[in-house]
Coordinates of C-alpha atoms in Angstrom, one line a residue:
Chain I
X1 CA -8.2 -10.6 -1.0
X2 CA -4.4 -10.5 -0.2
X3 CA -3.6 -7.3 2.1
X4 CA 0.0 -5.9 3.2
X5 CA 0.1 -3.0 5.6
X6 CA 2.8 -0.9 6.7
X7 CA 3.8 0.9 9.5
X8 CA 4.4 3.3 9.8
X9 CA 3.8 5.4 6.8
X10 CA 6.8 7.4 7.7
X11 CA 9.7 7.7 10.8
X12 CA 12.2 10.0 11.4
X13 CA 15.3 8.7 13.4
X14 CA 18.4 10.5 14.9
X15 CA 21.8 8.5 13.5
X16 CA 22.4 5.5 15.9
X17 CA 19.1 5.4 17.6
X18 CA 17.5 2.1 16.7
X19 CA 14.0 1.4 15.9
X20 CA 11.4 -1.0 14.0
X21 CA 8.9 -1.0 10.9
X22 CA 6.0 -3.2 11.0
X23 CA 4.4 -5.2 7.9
X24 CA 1.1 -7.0 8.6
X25 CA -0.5 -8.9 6.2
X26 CA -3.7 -11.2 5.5
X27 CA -3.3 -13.9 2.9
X28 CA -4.3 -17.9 1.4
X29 CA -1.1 -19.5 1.7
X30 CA 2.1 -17.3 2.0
X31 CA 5.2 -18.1 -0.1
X32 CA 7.1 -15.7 0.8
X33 CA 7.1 -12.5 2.0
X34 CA 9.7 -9.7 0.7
X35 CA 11.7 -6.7 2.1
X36 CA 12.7 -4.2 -0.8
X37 CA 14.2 -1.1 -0.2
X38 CA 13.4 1.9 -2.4
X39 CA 15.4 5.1 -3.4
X40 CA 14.0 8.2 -4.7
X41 CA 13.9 7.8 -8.4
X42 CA 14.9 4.3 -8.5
X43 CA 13.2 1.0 -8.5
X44 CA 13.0 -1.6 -5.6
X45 CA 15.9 -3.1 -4.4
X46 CA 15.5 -6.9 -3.1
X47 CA 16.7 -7.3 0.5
X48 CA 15.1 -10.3 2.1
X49 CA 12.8 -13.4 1.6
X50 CA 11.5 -15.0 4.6
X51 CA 9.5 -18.3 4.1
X52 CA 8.0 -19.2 7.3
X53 CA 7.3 -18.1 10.9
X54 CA 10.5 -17.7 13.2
X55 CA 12.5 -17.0 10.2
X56 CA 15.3 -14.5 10.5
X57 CA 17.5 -12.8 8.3
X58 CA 20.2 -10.1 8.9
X59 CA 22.4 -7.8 6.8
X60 CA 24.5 -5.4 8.0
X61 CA 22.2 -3.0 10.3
X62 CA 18.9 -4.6 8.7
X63 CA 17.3 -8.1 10.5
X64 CA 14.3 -9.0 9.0
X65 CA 12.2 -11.5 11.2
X66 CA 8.5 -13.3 10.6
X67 CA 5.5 -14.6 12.3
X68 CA 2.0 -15.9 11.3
X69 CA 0.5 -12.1 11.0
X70 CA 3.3 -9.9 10.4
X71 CA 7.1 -9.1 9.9
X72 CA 9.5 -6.7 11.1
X73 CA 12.7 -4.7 9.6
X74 CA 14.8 -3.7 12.6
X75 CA 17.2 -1.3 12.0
X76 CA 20.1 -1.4 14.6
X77 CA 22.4 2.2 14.7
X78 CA 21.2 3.6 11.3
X79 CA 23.2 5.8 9.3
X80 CA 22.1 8.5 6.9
X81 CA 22.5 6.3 4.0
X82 CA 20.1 3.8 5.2
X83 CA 17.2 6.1 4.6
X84 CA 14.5 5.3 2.1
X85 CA 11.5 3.7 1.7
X86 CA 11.3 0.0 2.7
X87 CA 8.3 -2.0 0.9
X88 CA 7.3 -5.1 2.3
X89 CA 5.5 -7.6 -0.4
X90 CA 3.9 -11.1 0.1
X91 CA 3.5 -14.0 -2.1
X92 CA 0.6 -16.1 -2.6
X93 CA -1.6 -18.5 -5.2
X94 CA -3.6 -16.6 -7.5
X95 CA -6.1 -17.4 -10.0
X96 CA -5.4 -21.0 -9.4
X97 CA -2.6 -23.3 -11.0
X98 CA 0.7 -22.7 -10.6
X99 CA 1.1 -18.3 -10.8
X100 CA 1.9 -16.6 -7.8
X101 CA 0.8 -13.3 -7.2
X102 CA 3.2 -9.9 -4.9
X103 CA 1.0 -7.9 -3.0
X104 CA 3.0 -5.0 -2.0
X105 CA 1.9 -2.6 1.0
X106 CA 2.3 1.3 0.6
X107 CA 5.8 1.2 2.0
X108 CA 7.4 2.9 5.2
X109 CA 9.9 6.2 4.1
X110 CA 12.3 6.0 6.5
X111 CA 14.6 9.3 7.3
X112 CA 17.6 9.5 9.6
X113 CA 19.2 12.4 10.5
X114 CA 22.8 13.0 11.2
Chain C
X1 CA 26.0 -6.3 -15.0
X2 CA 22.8 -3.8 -16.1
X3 CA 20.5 -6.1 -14.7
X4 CA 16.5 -4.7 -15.5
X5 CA 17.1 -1.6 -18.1
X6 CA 13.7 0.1 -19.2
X7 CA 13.6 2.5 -22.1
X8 CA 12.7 5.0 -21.7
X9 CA 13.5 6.9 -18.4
X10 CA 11.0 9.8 -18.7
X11 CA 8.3 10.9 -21.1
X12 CA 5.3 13.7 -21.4
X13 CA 2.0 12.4 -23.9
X14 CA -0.9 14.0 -25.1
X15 CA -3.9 12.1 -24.2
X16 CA -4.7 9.8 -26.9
X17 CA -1.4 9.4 -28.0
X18 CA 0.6 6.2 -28.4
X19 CA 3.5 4.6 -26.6
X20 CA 5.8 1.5 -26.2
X21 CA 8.1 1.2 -23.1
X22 CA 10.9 -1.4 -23.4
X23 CA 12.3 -3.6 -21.0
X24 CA 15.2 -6.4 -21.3
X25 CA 16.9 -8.1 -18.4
X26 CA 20.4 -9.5 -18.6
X27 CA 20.0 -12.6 -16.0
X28 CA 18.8 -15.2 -18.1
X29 CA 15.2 -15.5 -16.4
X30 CA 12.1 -16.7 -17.5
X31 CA 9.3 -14.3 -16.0
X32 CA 8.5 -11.2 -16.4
X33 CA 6.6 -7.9 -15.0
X34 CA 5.2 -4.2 -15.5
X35 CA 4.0 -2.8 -12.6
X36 CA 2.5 0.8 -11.9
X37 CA 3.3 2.9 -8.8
X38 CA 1.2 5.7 -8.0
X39 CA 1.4 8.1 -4.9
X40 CA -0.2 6.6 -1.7
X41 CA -0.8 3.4 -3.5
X42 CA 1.5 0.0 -3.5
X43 CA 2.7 -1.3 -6.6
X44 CA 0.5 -3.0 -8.9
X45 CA 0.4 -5.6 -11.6
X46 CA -0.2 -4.5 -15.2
X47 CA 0.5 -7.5 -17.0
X48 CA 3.1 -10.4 -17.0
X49 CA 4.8 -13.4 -18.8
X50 CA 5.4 -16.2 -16.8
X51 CA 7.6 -17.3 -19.9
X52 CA 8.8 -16.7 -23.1
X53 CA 5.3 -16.9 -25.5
X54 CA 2.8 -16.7 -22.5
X55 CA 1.6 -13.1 -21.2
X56 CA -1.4 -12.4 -18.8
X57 CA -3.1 -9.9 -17.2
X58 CA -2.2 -8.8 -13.8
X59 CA -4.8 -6.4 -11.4
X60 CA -5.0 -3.1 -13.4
X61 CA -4.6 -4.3 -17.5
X62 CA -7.0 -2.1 -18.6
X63 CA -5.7 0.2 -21.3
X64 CA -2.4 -2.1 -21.9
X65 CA -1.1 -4.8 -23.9
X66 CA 2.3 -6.4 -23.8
X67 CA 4.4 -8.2 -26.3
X68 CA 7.2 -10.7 -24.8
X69 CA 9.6 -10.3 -27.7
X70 CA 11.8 -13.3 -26.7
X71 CA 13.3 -14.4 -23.2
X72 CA 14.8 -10.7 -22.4
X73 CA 12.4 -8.1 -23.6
X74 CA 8.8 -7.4 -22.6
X75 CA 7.5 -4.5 -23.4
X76 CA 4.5 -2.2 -22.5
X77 CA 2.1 -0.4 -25.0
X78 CA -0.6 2.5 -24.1
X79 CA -2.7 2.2 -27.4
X80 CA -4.3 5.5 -26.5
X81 CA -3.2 7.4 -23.6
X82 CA -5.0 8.7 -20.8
X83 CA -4.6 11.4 -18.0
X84 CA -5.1 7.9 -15.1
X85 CA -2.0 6.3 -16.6
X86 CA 0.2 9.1 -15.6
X87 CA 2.2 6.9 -12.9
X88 CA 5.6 5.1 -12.7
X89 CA 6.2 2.1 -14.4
X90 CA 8.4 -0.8 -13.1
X91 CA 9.3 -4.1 -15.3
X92 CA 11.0 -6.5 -13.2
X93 CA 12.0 -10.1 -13.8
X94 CA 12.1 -13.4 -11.3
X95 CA 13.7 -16.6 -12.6
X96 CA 10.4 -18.5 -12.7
X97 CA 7.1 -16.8 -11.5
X98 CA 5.9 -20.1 -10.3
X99 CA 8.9 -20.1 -7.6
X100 CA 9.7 -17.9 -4.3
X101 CA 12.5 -16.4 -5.8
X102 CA 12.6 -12.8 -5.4
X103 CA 11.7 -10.3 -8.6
X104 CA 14.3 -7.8 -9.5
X105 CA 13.6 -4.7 -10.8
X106 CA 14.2 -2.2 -12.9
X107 CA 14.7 2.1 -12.6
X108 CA 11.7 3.1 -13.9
X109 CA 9.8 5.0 -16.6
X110 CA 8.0 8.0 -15.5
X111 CA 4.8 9.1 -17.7
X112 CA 3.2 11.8 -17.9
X113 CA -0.7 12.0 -20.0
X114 CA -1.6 15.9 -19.9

């Protein structure tokens, strides 16, 4: 069975001082795995796809990066606005054929203070 | 450029009560998803239509059906409502489930089963 853990469940940061969030997963054949970001009261908002291991992506404060095992959000000088909660999700075969399954973890609420 | 617009945005039932919630997208793709979001819990897969005439059950289908209307709507229905399908509910939409492209979602309808 696909799992997705986050870590962890929750972080408080000061404005500007950097720091990480962990997703680990175990899965049959990744596809992708996803960053969303979530606001209170609002749905998931897509961030990044990463496809395979030493990927890397970056937006504005947020890189994304990806190994066999696990991937990381780093979050470089946050601002208030960037908290949230980040869900990580992973892509894989299921049930056979050609449908691909998300398996999202129970997300990371992220709080920075000014 | 509405995107994923779900119908409606809040709602209180009485257990055993009936309910239809609506979902169209605007970006021309061909799958579609309901998803439930409960505290302390990741998101997970009510139903979906990998296309327009084909619907399947996801994890959790018990006490759902869907109807893909055509390409843009999907909608959920709780034939007889109970107190464990209070939750958020999430439709989202991916361009082909069968790809890595990322799902897109929607705001949200929050239920409530007293």
């Amino acid at each position: 069975e696909d799992q997705v853990t986050q870590s962890p469940e929750a972080l408080r940061l000061q404005e500007g001082e950097s720091s990480s969030l962990n997703c680990s997963y175990t899965v049959s054949g990744l596809r992708g795995l996803f960053w969303y970001r979530q606001d209170p009261g609002k749905g998931p908002e897509f961030l990044f796809t990463l496809y395979s291991a030493g990927e890397e992506k970056e937006k504005e404060r947020l890189k994304a990066t990806l190994t066999k095992k696990e991937s990381f959000l780093h979050i470089t000088a946050p601002k208030p606005e960037d908290s949230a909660t980040y869900l990580c999700a992973v892509q894989a075969p299921w049930s056979g054929g050609s449908n691909y399954k998300l398996t999202f973890g129970k997300g990371t609420l992220l709080t920075v203070n000014p | 450029n509405a995107g994923v617009t779900q119908t409606p945005k809040f709602q209180v039932l009485k257990t055993g009560q009936s309910m239809t919630l609506q979902c169209a997208q605007d970006m021309n793709h061909n799958s579609m998803y309901w998803y439930r979001q409960d505290p302390g819990m990741g998101l997970r897969l009510i139903y979906y239509s990998a296309s327009e005439g084909t619907t399947d059950k996801g994890e959790v289908p018990n006490g759902y059906n869907v109807s893909r209307l055509n390409k843009r709507e999907f909608s959920l229905r709780l034939e007889s409502a109970a107190p464990s399908q209070t939750s958020v509910y999430f439709c989202a939409s991916s361009e082909w489930g069968h790809s890595n492209q990322p799902q897109h979602f929607g705001d949200g309808t929050r239920l409530s089963i007293l």
